[in-house]
Coordinates of N, CA and C in Angstrom, one line a residue:
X1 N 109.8 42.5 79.5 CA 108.4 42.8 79.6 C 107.6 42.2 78.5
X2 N 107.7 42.2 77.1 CA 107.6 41.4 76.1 C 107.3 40.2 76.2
X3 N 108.2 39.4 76.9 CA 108.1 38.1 77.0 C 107.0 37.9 78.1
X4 N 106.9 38.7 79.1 CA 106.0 38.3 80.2 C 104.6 38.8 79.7
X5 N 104.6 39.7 78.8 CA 103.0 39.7 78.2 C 102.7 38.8 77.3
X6 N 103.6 38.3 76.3 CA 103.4 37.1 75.7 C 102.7 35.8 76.4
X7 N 103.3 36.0 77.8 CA 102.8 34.6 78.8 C 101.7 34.8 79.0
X8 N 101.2 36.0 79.0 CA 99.7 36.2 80.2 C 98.6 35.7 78.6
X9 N 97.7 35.1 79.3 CA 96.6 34.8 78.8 C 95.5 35.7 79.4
X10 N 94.7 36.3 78.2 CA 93.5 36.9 79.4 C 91.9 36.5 78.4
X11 N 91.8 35.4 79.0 CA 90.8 34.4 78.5 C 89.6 34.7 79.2
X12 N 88.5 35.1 78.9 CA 87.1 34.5 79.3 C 87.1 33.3 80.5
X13 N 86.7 34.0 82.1 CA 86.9 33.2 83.1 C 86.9 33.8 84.5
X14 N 87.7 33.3 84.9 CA 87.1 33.8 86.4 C 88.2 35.4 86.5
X15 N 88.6 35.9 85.6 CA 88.8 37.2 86.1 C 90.7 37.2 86.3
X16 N 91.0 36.3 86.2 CA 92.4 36.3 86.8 C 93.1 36.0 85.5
X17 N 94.3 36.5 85.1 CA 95.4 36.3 84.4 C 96.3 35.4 84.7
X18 N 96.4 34.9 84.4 CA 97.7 33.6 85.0 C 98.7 33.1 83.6
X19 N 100.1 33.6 83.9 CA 100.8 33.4 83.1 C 101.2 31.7 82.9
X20 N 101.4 31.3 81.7 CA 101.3 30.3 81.1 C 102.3 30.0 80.1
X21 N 103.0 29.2 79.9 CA 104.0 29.1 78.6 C 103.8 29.2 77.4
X22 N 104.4 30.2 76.9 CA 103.8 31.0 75.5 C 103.3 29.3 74.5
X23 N 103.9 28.6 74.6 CA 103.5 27.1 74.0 C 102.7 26.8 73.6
X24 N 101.7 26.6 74.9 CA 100.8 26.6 75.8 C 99.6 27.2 74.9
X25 N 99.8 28.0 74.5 CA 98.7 29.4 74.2 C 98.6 29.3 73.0
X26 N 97.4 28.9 72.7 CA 97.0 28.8 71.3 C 96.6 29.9 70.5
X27 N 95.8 30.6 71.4 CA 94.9 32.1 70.4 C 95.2 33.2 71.9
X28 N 96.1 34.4 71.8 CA 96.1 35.2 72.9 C 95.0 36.0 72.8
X29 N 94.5 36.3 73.8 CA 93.7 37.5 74.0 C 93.2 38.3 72.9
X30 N 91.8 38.9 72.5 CA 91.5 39.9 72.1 C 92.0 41.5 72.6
X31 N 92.3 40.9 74.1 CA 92.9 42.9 74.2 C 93.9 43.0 74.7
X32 N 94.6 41.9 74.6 CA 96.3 41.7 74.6 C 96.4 42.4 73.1
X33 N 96.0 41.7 71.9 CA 95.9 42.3 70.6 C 95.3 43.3 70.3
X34 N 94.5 44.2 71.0 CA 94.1 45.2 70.8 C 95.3 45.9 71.4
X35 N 95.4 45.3 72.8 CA 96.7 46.6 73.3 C 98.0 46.8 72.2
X36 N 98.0 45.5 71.7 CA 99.4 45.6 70.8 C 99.4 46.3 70.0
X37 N 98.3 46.9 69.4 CA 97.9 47.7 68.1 C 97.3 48.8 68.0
X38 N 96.8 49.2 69.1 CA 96.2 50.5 69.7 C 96.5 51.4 70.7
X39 N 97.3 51.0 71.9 CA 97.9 51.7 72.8 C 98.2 52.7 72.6
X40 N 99.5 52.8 71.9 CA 99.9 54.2 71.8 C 98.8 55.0 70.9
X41 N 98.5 54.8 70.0 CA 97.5 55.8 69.4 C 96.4 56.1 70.1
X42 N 95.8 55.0 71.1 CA 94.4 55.8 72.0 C 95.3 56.9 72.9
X43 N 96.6 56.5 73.2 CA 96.7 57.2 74.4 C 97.4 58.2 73.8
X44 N 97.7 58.6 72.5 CA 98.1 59.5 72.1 C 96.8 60.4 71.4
X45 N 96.4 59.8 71.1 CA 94.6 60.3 71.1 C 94.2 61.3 72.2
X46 N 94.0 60.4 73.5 CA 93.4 60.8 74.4 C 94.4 62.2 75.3
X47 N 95.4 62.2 74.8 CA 96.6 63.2 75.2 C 96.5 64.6 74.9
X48 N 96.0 64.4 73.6 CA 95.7 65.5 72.3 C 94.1 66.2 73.0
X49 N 93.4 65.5 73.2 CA 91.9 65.6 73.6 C 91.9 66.0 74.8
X50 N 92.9 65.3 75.4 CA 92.3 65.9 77.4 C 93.5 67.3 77.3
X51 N 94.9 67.0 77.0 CA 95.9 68.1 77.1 C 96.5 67.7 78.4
X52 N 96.1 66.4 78.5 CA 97.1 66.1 79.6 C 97.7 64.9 80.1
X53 N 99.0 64.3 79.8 CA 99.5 62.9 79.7 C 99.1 61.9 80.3
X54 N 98.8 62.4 82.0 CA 98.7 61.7 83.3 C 96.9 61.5 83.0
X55 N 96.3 62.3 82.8 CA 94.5 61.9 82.3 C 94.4 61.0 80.9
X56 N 95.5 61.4 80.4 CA 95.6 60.4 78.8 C 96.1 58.6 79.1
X57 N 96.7 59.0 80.2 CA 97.0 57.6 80.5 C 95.9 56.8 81.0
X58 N 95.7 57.7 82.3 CA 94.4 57.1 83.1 C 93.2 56.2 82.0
X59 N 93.1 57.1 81.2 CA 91.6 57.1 80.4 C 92.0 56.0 79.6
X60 N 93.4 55.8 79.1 CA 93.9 54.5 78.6 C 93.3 53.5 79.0
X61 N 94.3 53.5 80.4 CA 93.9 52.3 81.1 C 92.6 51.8 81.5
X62 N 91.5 53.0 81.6 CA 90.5 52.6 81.7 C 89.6 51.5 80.7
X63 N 90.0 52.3 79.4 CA 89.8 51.8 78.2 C 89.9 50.3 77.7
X64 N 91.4 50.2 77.9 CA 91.5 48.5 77.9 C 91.1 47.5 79.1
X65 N 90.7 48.4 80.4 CA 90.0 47.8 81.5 C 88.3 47.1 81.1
X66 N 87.7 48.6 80.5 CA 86.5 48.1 80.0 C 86.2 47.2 79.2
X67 N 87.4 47.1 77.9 CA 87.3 45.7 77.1 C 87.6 44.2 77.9
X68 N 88.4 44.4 78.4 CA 88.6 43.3 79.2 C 87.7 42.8 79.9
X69 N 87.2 43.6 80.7 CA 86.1 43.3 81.4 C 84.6 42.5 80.5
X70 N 84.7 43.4 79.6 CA 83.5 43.0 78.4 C 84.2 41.6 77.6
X71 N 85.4 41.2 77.5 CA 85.8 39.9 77.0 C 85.8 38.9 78.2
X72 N 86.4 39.0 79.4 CA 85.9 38.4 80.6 C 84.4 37.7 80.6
X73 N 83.6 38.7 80.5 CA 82.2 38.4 80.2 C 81.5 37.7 79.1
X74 N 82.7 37.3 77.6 CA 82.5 36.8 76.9 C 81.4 37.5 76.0
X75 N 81.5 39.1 75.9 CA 80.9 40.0 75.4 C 81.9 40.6 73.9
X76 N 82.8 40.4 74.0 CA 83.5 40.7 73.0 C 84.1 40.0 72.0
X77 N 83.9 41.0 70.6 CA 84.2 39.9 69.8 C 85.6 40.3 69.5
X78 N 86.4 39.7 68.3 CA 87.9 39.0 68.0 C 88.3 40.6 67.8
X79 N 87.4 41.4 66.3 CA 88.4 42.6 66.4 C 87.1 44.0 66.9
X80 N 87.5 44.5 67.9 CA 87.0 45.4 68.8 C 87.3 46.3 68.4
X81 N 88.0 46.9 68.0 CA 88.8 48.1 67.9 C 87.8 49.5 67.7
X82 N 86.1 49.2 67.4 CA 85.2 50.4 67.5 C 84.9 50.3 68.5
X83 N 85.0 49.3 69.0 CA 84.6 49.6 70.6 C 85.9 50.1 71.8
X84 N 86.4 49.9 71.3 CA 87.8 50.1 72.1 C 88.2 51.7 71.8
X85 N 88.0 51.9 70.9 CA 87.5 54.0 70.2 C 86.5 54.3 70.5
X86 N 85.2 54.0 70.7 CA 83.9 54.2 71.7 C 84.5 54.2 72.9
X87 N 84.7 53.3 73.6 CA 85.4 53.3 74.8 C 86.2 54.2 75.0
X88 N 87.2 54.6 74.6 CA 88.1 55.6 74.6 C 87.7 57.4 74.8
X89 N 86.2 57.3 73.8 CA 85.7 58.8 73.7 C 85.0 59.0 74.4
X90 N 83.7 57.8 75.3 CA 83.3 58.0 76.4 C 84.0 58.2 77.3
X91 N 85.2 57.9 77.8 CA 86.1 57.9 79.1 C 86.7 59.3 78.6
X92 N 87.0 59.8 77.7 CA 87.3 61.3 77.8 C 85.9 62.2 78.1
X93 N 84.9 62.3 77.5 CA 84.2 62.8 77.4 C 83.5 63.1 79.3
X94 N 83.6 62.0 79.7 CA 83.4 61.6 81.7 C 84.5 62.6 81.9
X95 N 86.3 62.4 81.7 CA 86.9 63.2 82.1 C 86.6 64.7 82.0
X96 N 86.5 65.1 80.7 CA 85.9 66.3 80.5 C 84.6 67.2 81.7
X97 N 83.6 66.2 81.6 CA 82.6 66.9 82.2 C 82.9 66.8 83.8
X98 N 83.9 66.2 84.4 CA 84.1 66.0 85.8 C 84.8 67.4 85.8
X99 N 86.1 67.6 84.7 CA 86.7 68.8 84.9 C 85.7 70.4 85.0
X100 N 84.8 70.1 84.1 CA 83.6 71.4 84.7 C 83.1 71.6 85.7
X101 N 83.0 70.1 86.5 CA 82.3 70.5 87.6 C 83.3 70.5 88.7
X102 N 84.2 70.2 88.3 CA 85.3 70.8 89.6 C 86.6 71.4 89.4
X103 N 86.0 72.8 88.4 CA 86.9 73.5 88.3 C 87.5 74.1 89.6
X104 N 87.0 74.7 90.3 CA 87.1 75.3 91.7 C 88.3 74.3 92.3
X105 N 88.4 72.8 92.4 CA 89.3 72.2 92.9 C 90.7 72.0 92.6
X106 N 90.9 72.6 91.4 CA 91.9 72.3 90.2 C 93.0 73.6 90.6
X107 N 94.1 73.3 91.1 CA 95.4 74.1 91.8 C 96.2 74.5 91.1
X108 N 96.9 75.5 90.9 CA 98.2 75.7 90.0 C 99.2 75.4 90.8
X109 N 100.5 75.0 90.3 CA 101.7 74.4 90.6 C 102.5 76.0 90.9
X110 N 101.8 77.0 90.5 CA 102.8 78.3 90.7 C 102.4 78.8 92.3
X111 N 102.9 79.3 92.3 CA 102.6 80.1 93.3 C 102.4 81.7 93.4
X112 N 101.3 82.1 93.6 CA 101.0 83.6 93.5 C 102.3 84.9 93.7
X113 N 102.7 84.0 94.9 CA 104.2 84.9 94.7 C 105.1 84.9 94.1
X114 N 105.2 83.9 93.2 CA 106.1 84.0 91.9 C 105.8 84.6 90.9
X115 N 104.1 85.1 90.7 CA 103.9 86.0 89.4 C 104.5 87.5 89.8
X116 N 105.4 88.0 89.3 CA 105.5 89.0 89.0 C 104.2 89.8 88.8
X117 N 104.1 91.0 89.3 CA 103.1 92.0 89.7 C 103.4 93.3 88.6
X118 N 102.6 92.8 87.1 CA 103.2 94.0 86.4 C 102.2 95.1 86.2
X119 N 103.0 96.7 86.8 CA 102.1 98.0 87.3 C 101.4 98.2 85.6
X120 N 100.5 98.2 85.8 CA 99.5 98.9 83.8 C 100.1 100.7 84.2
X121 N 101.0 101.1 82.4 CA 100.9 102.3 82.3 C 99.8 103.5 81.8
X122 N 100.0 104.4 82.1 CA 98.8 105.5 82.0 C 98.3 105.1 80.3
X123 N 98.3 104.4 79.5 CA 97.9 104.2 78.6 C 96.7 103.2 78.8
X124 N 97.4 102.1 78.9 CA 96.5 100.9 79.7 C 95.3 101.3 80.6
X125 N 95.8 102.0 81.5 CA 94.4 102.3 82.7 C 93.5 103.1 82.0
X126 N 93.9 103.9 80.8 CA 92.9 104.8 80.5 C 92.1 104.0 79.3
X127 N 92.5 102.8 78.9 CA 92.2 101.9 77.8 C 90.9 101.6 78.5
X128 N 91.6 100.8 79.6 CA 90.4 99.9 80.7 C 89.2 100.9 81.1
X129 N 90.0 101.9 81.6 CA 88.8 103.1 82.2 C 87.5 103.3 80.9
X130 N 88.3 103.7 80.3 CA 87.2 103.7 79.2 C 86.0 102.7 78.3
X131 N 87.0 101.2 78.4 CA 86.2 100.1 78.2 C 85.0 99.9 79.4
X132 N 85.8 100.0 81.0 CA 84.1 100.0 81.7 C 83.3 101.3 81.4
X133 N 84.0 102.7 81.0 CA 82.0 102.9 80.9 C 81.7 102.9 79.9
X134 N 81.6 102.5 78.9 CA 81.2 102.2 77.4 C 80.5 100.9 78.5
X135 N 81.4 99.6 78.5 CA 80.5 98.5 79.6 C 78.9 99.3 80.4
X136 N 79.6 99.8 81.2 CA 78.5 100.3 82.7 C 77.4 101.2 81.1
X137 N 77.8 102.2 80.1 CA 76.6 102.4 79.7 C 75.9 101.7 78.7
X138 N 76.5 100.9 78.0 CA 76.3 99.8 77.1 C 74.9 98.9 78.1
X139 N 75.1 98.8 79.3 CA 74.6 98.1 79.8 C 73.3 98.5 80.4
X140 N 73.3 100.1 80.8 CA 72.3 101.1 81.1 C 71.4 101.0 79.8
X141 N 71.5 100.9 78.5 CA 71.0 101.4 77.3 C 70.4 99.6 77.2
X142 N 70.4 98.6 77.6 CA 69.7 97.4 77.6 C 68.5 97.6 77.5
X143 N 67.5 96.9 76.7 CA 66.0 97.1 77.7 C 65.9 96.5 78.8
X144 N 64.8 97.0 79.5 CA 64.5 96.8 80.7 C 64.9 95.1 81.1
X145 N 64.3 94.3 80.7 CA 64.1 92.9 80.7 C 65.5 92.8 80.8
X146 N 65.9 93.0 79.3 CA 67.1 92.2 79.1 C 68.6 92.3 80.0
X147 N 68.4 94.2 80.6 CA 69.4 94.5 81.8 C 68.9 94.0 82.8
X148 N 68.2 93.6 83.0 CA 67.4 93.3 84.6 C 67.9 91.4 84.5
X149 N 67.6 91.1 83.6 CA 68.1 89.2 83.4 C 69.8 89.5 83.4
X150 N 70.4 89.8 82.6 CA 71.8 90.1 82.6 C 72.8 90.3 83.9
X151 N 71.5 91.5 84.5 CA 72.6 92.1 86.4 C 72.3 91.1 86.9
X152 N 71.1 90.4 86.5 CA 70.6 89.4 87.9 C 71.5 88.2 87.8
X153 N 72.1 87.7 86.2 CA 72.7 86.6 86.2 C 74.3 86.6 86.6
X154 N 74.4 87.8 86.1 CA 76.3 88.2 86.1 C 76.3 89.2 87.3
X155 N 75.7 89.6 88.2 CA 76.4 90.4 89.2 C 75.7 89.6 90.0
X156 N 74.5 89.2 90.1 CA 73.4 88.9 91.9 C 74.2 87.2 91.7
X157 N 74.5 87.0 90.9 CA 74.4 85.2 90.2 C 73.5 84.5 90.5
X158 N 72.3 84.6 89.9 CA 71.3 83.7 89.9 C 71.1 83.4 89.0
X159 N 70.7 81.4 89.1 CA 70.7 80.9 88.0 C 69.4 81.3 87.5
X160 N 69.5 80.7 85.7 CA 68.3 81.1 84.8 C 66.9 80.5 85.5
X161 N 66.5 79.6 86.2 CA 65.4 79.2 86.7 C 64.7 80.3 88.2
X162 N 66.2 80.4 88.5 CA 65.7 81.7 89.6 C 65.1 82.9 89.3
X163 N 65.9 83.5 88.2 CA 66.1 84.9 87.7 C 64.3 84.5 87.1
X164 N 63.9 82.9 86.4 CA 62.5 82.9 85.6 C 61.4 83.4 86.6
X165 N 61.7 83.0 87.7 CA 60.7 82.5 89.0 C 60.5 84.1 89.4
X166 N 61.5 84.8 89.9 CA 61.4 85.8 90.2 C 60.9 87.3 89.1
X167 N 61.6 86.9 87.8 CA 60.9 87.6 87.1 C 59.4 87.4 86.4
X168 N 58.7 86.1 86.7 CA 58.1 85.8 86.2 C 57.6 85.3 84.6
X169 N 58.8 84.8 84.3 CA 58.9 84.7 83.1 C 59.6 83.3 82.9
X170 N 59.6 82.8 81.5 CA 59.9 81.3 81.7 C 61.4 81.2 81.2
X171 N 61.9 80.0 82.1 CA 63.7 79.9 81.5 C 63.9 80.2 80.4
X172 N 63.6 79.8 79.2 CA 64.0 80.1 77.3 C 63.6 81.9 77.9
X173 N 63.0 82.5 77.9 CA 63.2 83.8 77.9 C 64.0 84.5 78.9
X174 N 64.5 83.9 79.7 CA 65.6 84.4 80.3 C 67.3 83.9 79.7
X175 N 66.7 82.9 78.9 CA 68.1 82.4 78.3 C 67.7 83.5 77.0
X176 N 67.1 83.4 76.1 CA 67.2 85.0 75.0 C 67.6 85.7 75.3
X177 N 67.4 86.4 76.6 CA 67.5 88.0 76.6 C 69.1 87.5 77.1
X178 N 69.8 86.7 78.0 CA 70.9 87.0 78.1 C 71.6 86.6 76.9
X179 N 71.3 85.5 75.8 CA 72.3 85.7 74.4 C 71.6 87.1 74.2
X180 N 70.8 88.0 74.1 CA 70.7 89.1 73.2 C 71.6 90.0 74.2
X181 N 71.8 90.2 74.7 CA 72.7 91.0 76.0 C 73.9 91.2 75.6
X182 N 74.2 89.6 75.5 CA 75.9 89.4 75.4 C 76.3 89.9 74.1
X183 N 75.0 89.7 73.0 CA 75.6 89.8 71.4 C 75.6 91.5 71.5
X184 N 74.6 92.1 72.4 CA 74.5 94.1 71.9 C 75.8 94.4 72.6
X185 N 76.6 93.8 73.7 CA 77.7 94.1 74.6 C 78.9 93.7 73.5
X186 N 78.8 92.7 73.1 CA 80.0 92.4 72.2 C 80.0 93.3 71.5
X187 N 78.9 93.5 70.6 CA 78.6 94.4 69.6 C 79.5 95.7 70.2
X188 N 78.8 96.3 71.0 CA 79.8 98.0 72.0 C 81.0 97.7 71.9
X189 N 81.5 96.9 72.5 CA 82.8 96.5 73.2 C 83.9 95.9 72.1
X190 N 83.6 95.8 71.2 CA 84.2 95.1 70.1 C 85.5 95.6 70.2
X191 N 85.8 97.2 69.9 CA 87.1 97.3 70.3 C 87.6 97.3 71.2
X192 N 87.7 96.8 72.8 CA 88.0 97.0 73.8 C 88.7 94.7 74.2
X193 N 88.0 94.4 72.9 CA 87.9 92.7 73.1 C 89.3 92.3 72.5

């Protein structure tokens, strides 16, 4: 495999690689030499960051795709290697926000019926019991505003521009009252967290 990346030239041009006798080849590639020297560390980088080998690879590949593409174009210069780390943390950063927006899509490999079903003893239930009504009156003892933005966000789920519209009030003050919500609930609930 060595020998056959030595052949490839990936020169500024029409887009195609065409192997060539190492002889032949005066100056190889800028991201032939970037891959020689950076590979494993982007992709061990990007491994660490995403937490997952098969996205660490992808985002690799993408990575040395984009430089190439930008040397193709005769946009890149001899040592890239900030841009090739720029490139690398943008293409995680895409991975990242794609995974928020499609959490819902995202499957486990177990299967429900293989989790064991473990019964909570009368210790536990009366732990929990107790944690919701401290919750339910923690939450009664809100002011008005702030329980009324809180039920509307976390039980009705409506977003903060709904909850503004209908309460009459503008987004930033529906985003306050729910951090002041969450910090008086933490505050209650502290032992129960």
């Amino acid at each position: 495999m060595k020998d056959s990346l030595d052949a490839l030239s990936f020169e500024p041009g029409d887009g195609t690689a065409e192997p060539a006798p190492a002889r032949e080849i005066s100056r190889t590639g800028t991201v032939v030499n970037l891959f020689r020297k950076h590979a494993t560390r982007v992709r061990r980088s990007l491994a660490f960051r995403l937490r997952n080998p098969e996205d660490a690879q992808d985002a690799t590949q993408e990575a040395f795709l984009r430089l190439w593409r930008q040397e193709r174009e005769g946009n890149l210069r001899d040592e890239a290697s900030a841009y090739l780390y720029s490139a690398a943390n943008s293409i995680a950063t895409d991975v990242e926000r794609w995974r928020t927006f499609h959490v819902i899509d995202r499957r486990s490999d177990v299967e429900l019926e293989d989790i064991a079903a473990t019964a909570a003893g009368t210790e536990e239930r009366q732990h929990w019991r107790d944690a919701m009504a401290l919750f339910v009156d923690s939450v009664d003892h809100l002011p008005d505003l702030t329980r009324n933005v809180f039920l509307l966000h976390h039980v009705k789920g409506l977003t903060y521009p709904q909850i503004a519209k209908q309460l009459e009030v503008s987004t930033r003050t529906v985003e306050r009252h729910i951090v002041q919500a969450l910090d008086s609930l933490e505050r209650k609930l502290k032992e129960f967290l």
